[in-house]
Amino acid sequence: MDSLKQKFAEKALILYKELRAINEEHGDKVMGEVTLNQITGGARGIKMMVWETSQLDAVKGIRFRGYSIPEVKELLPSGPQGEPLPEGLFWLMLTGDIPTEAEVNGLTKDWQNRSEVPKQVYTTLDSLPPDTHPMTQFTIGIMAMQSDSVFDRRYAEGMPKTDHWDAIYEDSMNLIARLPRVAAYIYRRAFKDGEHIPADKSLDWSANFAHMLGSNDEDFRSLMRLYLTIHADHEGGNASAHTVNLVASTLSDPYRSFAAGMNALAGPLHGLANQEVIKWIFEMIEQLGTTTPTKEQIQQYVQETLDARKVIPGYGHAVLREPDPRFTAQRRFAEQYIKDSDLIETVWKIFDVVPPMLEDLGKVKNPWPNVDAHSGALLVHYGFSEYSFYTVLFGVSRALGVLAAGIWTRALGMPLERPKSVTSDWIKEQLK
Ligand code: CMX
């Protein structure tokens, strides 16, 4: 058993027993109530699942096992320029402990050893028109690996319930190891005439991904380490994570549940907003005929978008009520690494202009930027302007959180998810 798995197994058994005992004693304790607004308003704030890997605070933002993004940046083993290695975040999410450098290096090696992608994935992707949306290619690529599922095979062989988490662990680790290769293959076939770049096994997970995409720029590698860390997890209630959890609760294997979650991420109100942001900015630049729009010009363009009854992409959030710390982390990166970029200056001007305008609408609960407001401008700066690919990058990162959480869910023996729906007649009846 590898050291991460060993460490996880010890902790999981303890928490499994503890939770069972708590449930036995306090199972009937009331822990909240549900309002009509929550029933008809997308279940905001209703507590209905256990998610060990991270917790979202409306004001402070994401905490990975209690650590903020600046703390994670400081404490996790990092690359040469000081950006955290996502391998370390995965270790932290799975065990609750900050890993040593040796532990993270061991995990990098483990993922390298697991990273070979079955041939049928490439032939399946090659059968699709190259202009198929990259997120569609991504989910098809993931599903083309499903026949390799360790969980699926062992379940058919009659594996006992106590071993489920072990098989989920194996699938999750294999999937995470392979995703950068699948994603880079999609990028190169869609945008670089199918000229693929072999993996470099001397590199960490993020730098190798950057390399396979086509860049060996040290600053871009650092961006990828940061990007793949901060997009990894946002507790369990967001649409992609919750989808993974729901599908996995049927004992569908990680390939199937993760692919389902990626289809949720591909919606413009969720992860696809990262492509929508840069598309919206490019259209503004074209319409105005300048790469350095003034705040007044931006204000006018924002107003036109709102008048057309469209959302301002990259702004607002279902939980957050302050600027997203993931936005701030990307801004800090730009301040440190990038000088004189019209596009990044524009992103910052939009940040000055949009919140008061959204506030004036009187209905937007959070007028601040979210994670997607900044990421595209950074990617364009390093030469990646093919924005339809951006949500795939988000998805590769999100695998770390949802799959780590999925291993926990199975280890804790969580049951089939099955909340209650009601009819409008039932609501009217209650109000009588
Ligand atoms: N621009 C214009 N209107 C907005 C808005 C925005 N950025 N954000 C919210 N609103 C509107 C809503 O559409 C809603 O209008 P109606 O009542 O007319 O339907 C109203 O304000 C209230 O919405 P809310 O309670 O503040 O926000 P929700 O929790 O319903 O939705 C979100 C959250 C993210 C879907 C919404 O803010 C939005 O559409 N933002 C733009 C898309 C985006 O950036 N998504 C990425 C989120 C992060 C991620 O998952 O990656």
PDB file of C-alpha atoms and ligand atoms in Angstrom, residues 44 268-271 273 306 310-319 321 326 358 361 363-366 370-372 394, ligand 1:
ATOM      1  CA  ARG A  44     -29.262  27.507  -1.281  1.00  0.00           C
ATOM      2  CA  PRO A 268     -22.148  29.100 -18.416  1.00  0.00           C
ATOM      3  CA  LEU A 269     -23.417  29.873 -14.896  1.00  0.00           C
ATOM      4  CA  HIS A 270     -20.659  27.601 -13.519  1.00  0.00           C
ATOM      5  CA  GLY A 271     -17.199  26.752 -14.936  1.00  0.00           C
ATOM      6  CA  ALA A 273     -18.053  31.340 -17.226  1.00  0.00           C
ATOM      7  CA  LEU A 306     -27.474  44.292 -18.679  1.00  0.00           C
ATOM      8  CA  LYS A 310     -27.651  39.004 -19.977  1.00  0.00           C
ATOM      9  CA  VAL A 311     -25.429  38.359 -16.951  1.00  0.00           C
ATOM     10  CA  ILE A 312     -21.986  39.921 -16.503  1.00  0.00           C
ATOM     11  CA  PRO A 313     -19.793  36.823 -16.658  1.00  0.00           C
ATOM     12  CA  GLY A 314     -17.271  36.388 -13.844  1.00  0.00           C
ATOM     13  CA  TYR A 315     -19.354  38.357 -11.352  1.00  0.00           C
ATOM     14  CA  GLY A 316     -21.706  37.088  -8.653  1.00  0.00           C
ATOM     15  CA  HIS A 317     -21.761  33.895  -6.628  1.00  0.00           C
ATOM     16  CA  ALA A 318     -24.308  31.608  -5.013  1.00  0.00           C
ATOM     17  CA  VAL A 319     -22.448  31.579  -1.673  1.00  0.00           C
ATOM     18  CA  ARG A 321     -20.525  37.765  -0.510  1.00  0.00           C
ATOM     19  CA  ARG A 326      -9.252  32.992  -5.896  1.00  0.00           C
ATOM     20  CA  LEU A 358     -24.672  45.293 -10.125  1.00  0.00           C
ATOM     21  CA  LEU A 361     -29.798  46.571  -9.823  1.00  0.00           C
ATOM     22  CA  LYS A 363     -31.329  42.121  -6.766  1.00  0.00           C
ATOM     23  CA  VAL A 364     -27.777  40.755  -7.150  1.00  0.00           C
ATOM     24  CA  LYS A 365     -26.707  39.240  -3.819  1.00  0.00           C
ATOM     25  CA  ASN A 366     -22.991  39.335  -4.571  1.00  0.00           C
ATOM     26  CA  ASN A 370     -15.515  35.283  -8.804  1.00  0.00           C
ATOM     27  CA  VAL A 371     -12.665  32.948  -9.821  1.00  0.00           C
ATOM     28  CA  ASP A 372     -13.529  33.191 -13.524  1.00  0.00           C
ATOM     29  CA  PHE A 394     -10.794  24.168 -14.570  1.00  0.00           C
TER      30      PHE A 394
HETATM   31  N1  CMX B   1     -24.901  39.822 -13.863  1.00  0.00           N
HETATM   32  C1  CMX B   1     -26.202  40.176 -13.965  1.00  0.00           C
HETATM   33  N2  CMX B   1     -27.162  39.702 -13.139  1.00  0.00           N
HETATM   34  C2  CMX B   1     -26.768  38.878 -12.150  1.00  0.00           C
HETATM   35  C3  CMX B   1     -25.423  38.530 -11.945  1.00  0.00           C
HETATM   36  C4  CMX B   1     -24.465  39.017 -12.868  1.00  0.00           C
HETATM   37  N3  CMX B   1     -23.184  38.670 -12.796  1.00  0.00           N
HETATM   38  N4  CMX B   1     -25.336  37.706 -10.877  1.00  0.00           N
HETATM   39  C5  CMX B   1     -26.605  37.552 -10.413  1.00  0.00           C
HETATM   40  N5  CMX B   1     -27.456  38.241 -11.191  1.00  0.00           N
HETATM   41  C6  CMX B   1     -28.920  38.270 -11.099  1.00  0.00           C
HETATM   42  C7  CMX B   1     -29.463  36.857 -11.263  1.00  0.00           C
HETATM   43  O1  CMX B   1     -29.497  36.480 -12.623  1.00  0.00           O
HETATM   44  C8  CMX B   1     -30.818  36.980 -10.590  1.00  0.00           C
HETATM   45  O2  CMX B   1     -31.667  37.654 -11.474  1.00  0.00           O
HETATM   46  P1  CMX B   1     -33.248  37.236 -11.602  1.00  0.00           P
HETATM   47  O3  CMX B   1     -33.807  37.355 -10.211  1.00  0.00           O
HETATM   48  O4  CMX B   1     -33.804  38.211 -12.568  1.00  0.00           O
HETATM   49  O5  CMX B   1     -33.257  35.805 -12.090  1.00  0.00           O
HETATM   50  C9  CMX B   1     -30.513  37.910  -9.415  1.00  0.00           C
HETATM   51  O6  CMX B   1     -29.332  38.647  -9.801  1.00  0.00           O
HETATM   52  C10 CMX B   1     -30.263  37.215  -8.099  1.00  0.00           C
HETATM   53  O7  CMX B   1     -29.225  36.272  -8.279  1.00  0.00           O
HETATM   54  P2  CMX B   1     -28.255  35.895  -7.053  1.00  0.00           P
HETATM   55  O8  CMX B   1     -29.114  35.310  -5.978  1.00  0.00           O
HETATM   56  O9  CMX B   1     -27.404  37.065  -6.704  1.00  0.00           O
HETATM   57  O10 CMX B   1     -27.288  34.822  -7.687  1.00  0.00           O
HETATM   58  P3  CMX B   1     -27.520  33.249  -7.845  1.00  0.00           P
HETATM   59  O11 CMX B   1     -27.068  32.568  -6.603  1.00  0.00           O
HETATM   60  O12 CMX B   1     -28.890  32.946  -8.331  1.00  0.00           O
HETATM   61  O13 CMX B   1     -26.531  32.920  -9.050  1.00  0.00           O
HETATM   62  C11 CMX B   1     -24.507  33.006 -10.281  1.00  0.00           C
HETATM   63  C12 CMX B   1     -25.131  32.894  -8.892  1.00  0.00           C
HETATM   64  C13 CMX B   1     -23.004  32.743 -10.156  1.00  0.00           C
HETATM   65  C14 CMX B   1     -25.113  31.922 -11.190  1.00  0.00           C
HETATM   66  C15 CMX B   1     -24.800  34.436 -10.837  1.00  0.00           C
HETATM   67  O14 CMX B   1     -24.174  35.395 -10.013  1.00  0.00           O
HETATM   68  C16 CMX B   1     -24.322  34.599 -12.272  1.00  0.00           C
HETATM   69  O15 CMX B   1     -25.084  34.258 -13.195  1.00  0.00           O
HETATM   70  N6  CMX B   1     -23.071  35.105 -12.500  1.00  0.00           N
HETATM   71  C17 CMX B   1     -22.519  35.213 -13.834  1.00  0.00           C
HETATM   72  C18 CMX B   1     -22.002  33.855 -14.287  1.00  0.00           C
HETATM   73  C19 CMX B   1     -20.746  33.461 -13.545  1.00  0.00           C
HETATM   74  O16 CMX B   1     -19.792  34.219 -13.419  1.00  0.00           O
HETATM   75  N7  CMX B   1     -20.705  32.203 -13.069  1.00  0.00           N
HETATM   76  C20 CMX B   1     -19.482  31.634 -12.450  1.00  0.00           C
HETATM   77  C21 CMX B   1     -19.645  31.343 -10.959  1.00  0.00           C
HETATM   78  C22 CMX B   1     -18.390  30.729 -10.405  1.00  0.00           C
HETATM   79  C23 CMX B   1     -18.181  29.322 -10.920  1.00  0.00           C
HETATM   80  O17 CMX B   1     -18.998  28.458 -10.622  1.00  0.00           O
HETATM   81  O18 CMX B   1     -17.228  29.088 -11.667  1.00  0.00           O
END
